[in-house]
PDB file as gemmi writes it, atoms N, CA and C in Angstrom:
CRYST1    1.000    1.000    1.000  90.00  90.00  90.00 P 1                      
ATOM      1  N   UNK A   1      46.869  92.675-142.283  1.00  0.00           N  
ATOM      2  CA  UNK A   1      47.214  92.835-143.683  1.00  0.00           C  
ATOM      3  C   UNK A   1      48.362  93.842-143.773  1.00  0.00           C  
ATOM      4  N   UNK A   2      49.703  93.607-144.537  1.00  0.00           N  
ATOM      5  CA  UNK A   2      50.827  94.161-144.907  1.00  0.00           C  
ATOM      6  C   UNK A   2      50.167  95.659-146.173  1.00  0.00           C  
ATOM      7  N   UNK A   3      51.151  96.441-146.000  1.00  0.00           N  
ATOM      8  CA  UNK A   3      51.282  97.250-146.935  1.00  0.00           C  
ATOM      9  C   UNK A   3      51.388  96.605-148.394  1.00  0.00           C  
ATOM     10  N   UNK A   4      52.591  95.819-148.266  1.00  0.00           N  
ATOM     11  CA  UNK A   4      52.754  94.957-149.276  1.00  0.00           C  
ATOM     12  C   UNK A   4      51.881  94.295-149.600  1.00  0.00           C  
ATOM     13  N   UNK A   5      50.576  94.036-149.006  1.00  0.00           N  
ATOM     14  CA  UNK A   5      49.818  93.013-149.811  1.00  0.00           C  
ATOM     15  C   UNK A   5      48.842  93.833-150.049  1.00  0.00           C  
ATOM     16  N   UNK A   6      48.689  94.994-149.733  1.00  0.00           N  
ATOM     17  CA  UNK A   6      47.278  95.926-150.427  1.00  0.00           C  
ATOM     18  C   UNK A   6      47.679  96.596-152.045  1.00  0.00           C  
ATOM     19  N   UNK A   7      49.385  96.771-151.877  1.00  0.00           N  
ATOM     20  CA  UNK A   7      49.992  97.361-153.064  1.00  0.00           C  
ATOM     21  C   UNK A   7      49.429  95.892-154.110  1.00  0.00           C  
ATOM     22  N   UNK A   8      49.999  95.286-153.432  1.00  0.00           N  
ATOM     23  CA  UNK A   8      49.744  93.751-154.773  1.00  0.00           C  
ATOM     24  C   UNK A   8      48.129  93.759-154.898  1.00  0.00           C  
ATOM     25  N   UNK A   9      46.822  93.740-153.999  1.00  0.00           N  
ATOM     26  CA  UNK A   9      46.122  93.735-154.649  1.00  0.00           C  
ATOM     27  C   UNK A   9      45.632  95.185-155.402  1.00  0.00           C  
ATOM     28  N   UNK A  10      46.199  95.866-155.035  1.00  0.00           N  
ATOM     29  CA  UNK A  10      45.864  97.265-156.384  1.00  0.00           C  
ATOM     30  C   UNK A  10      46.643  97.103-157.953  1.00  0.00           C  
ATOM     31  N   UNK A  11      47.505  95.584-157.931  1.00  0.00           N  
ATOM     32  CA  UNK A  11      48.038  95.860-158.947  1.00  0.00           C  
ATOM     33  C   UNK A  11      46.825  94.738-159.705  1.00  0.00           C  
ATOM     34  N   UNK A  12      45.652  93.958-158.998  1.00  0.00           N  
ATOM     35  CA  UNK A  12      44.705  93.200-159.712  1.00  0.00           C  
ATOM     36  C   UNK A  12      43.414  94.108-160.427  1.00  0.00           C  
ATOM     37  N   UNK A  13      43.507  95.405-159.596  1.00  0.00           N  
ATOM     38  CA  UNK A  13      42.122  96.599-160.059  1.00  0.00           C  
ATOM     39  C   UNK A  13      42.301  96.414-161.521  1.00  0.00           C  
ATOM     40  N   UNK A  14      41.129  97.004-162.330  1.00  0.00           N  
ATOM     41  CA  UNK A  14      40.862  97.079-163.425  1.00  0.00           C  
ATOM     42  C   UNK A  14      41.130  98.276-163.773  1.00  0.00           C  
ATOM     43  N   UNK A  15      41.364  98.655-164.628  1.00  0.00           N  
ATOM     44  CA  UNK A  15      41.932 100.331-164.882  1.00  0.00           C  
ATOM     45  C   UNK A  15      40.640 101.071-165.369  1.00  0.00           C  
ATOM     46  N   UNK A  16      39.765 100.607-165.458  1.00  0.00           N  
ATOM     47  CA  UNK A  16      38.306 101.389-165.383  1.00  0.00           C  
ATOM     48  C   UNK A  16      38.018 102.056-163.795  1.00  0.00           C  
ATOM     49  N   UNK A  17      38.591 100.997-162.996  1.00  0.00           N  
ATOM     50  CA  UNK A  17      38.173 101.347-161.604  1.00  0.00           C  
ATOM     51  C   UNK A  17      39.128 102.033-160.991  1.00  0.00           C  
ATOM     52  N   UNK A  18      40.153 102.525-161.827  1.00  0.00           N  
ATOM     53  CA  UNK A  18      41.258 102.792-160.611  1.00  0.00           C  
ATOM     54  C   UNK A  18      40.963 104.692-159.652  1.00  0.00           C  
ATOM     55  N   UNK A  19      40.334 104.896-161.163  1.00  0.00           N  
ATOM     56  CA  UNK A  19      40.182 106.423-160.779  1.00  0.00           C  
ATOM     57  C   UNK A  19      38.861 106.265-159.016  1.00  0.00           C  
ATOM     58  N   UNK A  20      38.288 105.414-159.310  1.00  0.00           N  
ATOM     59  CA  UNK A  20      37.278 105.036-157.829  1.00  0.00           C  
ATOM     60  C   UNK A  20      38.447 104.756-156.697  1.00  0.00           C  
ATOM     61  N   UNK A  21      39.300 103.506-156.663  1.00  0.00           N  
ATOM     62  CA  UNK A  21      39.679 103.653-155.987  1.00  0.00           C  
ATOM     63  C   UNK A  21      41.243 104.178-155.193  1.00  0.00           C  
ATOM     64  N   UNK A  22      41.357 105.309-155.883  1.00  0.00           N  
ATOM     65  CA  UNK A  22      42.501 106.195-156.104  1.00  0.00           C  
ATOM     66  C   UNK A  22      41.693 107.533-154.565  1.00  0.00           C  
ATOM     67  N   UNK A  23      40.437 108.020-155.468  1.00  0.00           N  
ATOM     68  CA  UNK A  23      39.514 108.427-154.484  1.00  0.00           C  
ATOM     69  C   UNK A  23      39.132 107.870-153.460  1.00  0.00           C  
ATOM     70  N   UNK A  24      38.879 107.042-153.035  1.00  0.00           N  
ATOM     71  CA  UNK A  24      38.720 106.223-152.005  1.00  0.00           C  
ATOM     72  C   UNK A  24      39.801 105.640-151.168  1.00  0.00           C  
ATOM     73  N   UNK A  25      40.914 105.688-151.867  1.00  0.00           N  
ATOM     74  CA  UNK A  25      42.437 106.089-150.946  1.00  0.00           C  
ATOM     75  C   UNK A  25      42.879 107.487-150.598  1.00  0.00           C  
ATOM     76  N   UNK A  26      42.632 108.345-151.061  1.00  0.00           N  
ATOM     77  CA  UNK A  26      42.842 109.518-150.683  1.00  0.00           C  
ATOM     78  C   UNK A  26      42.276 110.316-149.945  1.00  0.00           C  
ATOM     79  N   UNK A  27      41.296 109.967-149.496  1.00  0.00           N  
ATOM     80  CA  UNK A  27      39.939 109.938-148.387  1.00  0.00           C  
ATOM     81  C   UNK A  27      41.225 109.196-146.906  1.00  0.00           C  
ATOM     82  N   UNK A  28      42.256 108.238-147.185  1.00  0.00           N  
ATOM     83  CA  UNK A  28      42.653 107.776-145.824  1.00  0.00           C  
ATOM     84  C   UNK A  28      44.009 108.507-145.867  1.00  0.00           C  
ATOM     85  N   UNK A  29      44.336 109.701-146.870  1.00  0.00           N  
ATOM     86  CA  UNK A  29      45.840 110.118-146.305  1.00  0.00           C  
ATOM     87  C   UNK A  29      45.291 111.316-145.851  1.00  0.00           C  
ATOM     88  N   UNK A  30      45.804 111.954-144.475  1.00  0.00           N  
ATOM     89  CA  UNK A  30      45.631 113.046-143.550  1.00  0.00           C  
ATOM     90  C   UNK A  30      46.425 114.011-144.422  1.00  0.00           C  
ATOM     91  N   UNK A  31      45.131 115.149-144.045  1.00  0.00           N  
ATOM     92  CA  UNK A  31      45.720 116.703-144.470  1.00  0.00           C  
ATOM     93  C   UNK A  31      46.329 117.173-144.000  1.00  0.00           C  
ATOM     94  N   UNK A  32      47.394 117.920-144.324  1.00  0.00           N  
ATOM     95  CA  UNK A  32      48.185 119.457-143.220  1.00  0.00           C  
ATOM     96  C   UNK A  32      47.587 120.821-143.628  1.00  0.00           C  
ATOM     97  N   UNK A  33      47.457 121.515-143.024  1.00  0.00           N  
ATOM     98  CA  UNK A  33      46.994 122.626-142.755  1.00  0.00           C  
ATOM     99  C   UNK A  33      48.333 123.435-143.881  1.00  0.00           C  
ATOM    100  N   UNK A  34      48.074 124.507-144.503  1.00  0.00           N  
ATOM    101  CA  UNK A  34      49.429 125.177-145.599  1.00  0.00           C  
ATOM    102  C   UNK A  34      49.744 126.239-144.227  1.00  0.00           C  
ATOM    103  N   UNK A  35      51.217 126.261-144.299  1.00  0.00           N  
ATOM    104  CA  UNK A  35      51.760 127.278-143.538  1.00  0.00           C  
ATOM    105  C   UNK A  35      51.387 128.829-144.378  1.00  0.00           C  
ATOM    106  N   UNK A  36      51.847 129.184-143.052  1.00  0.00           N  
ATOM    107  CA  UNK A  36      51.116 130.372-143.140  1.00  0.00           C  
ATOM    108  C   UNK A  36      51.565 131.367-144.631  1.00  0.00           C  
ATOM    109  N   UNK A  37      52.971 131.055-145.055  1.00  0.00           N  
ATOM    110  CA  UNK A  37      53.245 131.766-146.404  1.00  0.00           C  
ATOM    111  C   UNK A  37      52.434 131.249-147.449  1.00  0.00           C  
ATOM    112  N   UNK A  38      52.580 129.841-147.127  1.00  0.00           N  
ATOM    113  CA  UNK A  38      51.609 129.015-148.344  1.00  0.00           C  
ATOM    114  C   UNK A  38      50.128 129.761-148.307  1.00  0.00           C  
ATOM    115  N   UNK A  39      49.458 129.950-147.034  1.00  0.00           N  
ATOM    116  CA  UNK A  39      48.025 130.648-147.376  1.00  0.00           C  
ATOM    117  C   UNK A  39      47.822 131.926-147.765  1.00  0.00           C  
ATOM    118  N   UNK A  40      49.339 132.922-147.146  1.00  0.00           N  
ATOM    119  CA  UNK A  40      49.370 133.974-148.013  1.00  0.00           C  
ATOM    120  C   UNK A  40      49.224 133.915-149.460  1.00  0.00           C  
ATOM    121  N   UNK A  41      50.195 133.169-150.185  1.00  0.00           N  
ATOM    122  CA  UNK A  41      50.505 132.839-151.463  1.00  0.00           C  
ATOM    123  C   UNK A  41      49.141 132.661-152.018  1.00  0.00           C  
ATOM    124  N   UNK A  42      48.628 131.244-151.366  1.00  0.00           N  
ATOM    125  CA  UNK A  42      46.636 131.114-151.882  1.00  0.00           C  
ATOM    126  C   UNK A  42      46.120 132.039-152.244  1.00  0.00           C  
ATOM    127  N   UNK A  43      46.496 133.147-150.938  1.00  0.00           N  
ATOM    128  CA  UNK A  43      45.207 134.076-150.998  1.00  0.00           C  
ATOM    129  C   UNK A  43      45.402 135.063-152.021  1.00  0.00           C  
ATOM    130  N   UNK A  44      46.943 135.488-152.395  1.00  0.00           N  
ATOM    131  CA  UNK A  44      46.934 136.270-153.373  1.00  0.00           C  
ATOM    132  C   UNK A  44      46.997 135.487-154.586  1.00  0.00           C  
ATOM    133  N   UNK A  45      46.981 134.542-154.937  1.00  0.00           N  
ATOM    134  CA  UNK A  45      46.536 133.629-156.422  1.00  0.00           C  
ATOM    135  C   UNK A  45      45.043 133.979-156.253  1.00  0.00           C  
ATOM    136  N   UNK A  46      44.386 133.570-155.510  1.00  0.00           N  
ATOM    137  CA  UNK A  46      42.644 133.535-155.675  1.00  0.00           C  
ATOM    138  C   UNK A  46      42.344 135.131-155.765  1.00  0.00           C  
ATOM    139  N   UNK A  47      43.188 136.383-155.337  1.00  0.00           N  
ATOM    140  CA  UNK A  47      42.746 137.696-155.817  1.00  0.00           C  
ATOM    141  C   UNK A  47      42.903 137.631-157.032  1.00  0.00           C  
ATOM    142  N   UNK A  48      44.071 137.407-157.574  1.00  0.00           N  
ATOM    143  CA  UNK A  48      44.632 137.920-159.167  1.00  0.00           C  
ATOM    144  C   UNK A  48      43.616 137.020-160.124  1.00  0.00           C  
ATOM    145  N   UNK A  49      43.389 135.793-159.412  1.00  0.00           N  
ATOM    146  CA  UNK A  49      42.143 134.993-160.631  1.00  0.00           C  
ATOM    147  C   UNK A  49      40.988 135.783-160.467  1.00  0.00           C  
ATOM    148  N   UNK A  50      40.505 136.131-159.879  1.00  0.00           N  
ATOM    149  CA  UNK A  50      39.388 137.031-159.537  1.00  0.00           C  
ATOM    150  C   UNK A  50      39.498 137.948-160.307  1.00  0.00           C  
ATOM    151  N   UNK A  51      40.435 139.054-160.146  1.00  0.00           N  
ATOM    152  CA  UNK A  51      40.538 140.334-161.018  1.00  0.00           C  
ATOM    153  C   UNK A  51      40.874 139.902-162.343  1.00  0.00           C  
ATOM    154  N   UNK A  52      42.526 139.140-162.533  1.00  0.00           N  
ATOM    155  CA  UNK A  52      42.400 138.859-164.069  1.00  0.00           C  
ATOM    156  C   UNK A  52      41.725 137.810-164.581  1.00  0.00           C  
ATOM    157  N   UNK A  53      41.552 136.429-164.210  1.00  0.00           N  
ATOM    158  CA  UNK A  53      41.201 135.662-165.118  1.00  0.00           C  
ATOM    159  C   UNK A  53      42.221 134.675-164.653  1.00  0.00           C  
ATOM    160  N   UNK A  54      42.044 133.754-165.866  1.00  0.00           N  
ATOM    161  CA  UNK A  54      43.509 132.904-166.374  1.00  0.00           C  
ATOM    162  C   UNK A  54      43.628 132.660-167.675  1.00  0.00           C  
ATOM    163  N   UNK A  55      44.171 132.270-167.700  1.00  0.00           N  
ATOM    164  CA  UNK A  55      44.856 132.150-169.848  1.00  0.00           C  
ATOM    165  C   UNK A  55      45.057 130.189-170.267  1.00  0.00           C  
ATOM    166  N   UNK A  56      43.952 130.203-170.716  1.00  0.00           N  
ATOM    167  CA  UNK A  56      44.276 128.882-171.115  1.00  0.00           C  
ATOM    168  C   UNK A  56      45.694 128.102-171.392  1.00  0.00           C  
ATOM    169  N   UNK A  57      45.614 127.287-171.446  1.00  0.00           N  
ATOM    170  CA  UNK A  57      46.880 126.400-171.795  1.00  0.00           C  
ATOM    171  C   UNK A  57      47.186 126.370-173.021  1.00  0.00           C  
ATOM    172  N   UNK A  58      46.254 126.369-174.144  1.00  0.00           N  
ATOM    173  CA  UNK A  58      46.532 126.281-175.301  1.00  0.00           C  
ATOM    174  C   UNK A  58      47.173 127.981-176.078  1.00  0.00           C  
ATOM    175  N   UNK A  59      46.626 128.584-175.129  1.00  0.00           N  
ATOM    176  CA  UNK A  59      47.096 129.678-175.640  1.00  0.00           C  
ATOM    177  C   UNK A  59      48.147 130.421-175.114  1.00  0.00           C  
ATOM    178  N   UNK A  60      48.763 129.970-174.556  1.00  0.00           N  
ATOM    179  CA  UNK A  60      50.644 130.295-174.449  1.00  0.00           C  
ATOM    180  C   UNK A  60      51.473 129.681-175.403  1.00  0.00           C  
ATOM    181  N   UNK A  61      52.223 130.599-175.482  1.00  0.00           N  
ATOM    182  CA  UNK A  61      53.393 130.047-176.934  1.00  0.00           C  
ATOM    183  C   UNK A  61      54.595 130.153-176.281  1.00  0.00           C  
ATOM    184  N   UNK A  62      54.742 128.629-175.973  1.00  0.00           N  
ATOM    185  CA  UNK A  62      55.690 128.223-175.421  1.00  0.00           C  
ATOM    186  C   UNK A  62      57.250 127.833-176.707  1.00  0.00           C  
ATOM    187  N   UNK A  63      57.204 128.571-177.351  1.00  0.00           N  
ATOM    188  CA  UNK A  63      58.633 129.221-178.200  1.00  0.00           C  
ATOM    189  C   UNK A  63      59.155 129.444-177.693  1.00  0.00           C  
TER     190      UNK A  63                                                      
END                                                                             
C-alpha cells in the first residue's frame, strides 16, 4: 500500500472519527528526544508555572 492511497482513504473518514484516528496515527510518528537547550528551556517554563501560575487567554488585552 502507497502513501498515496492511505492519504485517499483518510480523505473517506468521517469527521466524527478523525480525532480517533489522528491519535492512532500519531502513535506511528517517532519521537526525538529535545536538545539539550530545548530541555533547559522546559525546565525553566515548568519552574515559573509552578511558582507563578499562568494567565488565561481570555484575560490578556491584546490592544
Amino acid at each position: 500500500m502507497s502513501k498515496d492511497m492511505v492519504k485517499s482513504l483518510i480523505d473517506l473518514i468521517d469527521d466524527r472519527d478523525m480525532d480517533t484516528i489522528f491519535k492512532v496515527l500519531v502513535k506511528f510518528v517517532p519521537e526525538e528526544s529535545p536538545l539539550p537547550d530545548e530541555a533547559a528551556a522546559i525546565e525553566r517554563a515548568n519552574k515559573s508555572i509552578a511558582a507563578y501560575g499562568t494567565i488565561p487567554h481570555e484575560a490578556i488585552n491584546w490592544d
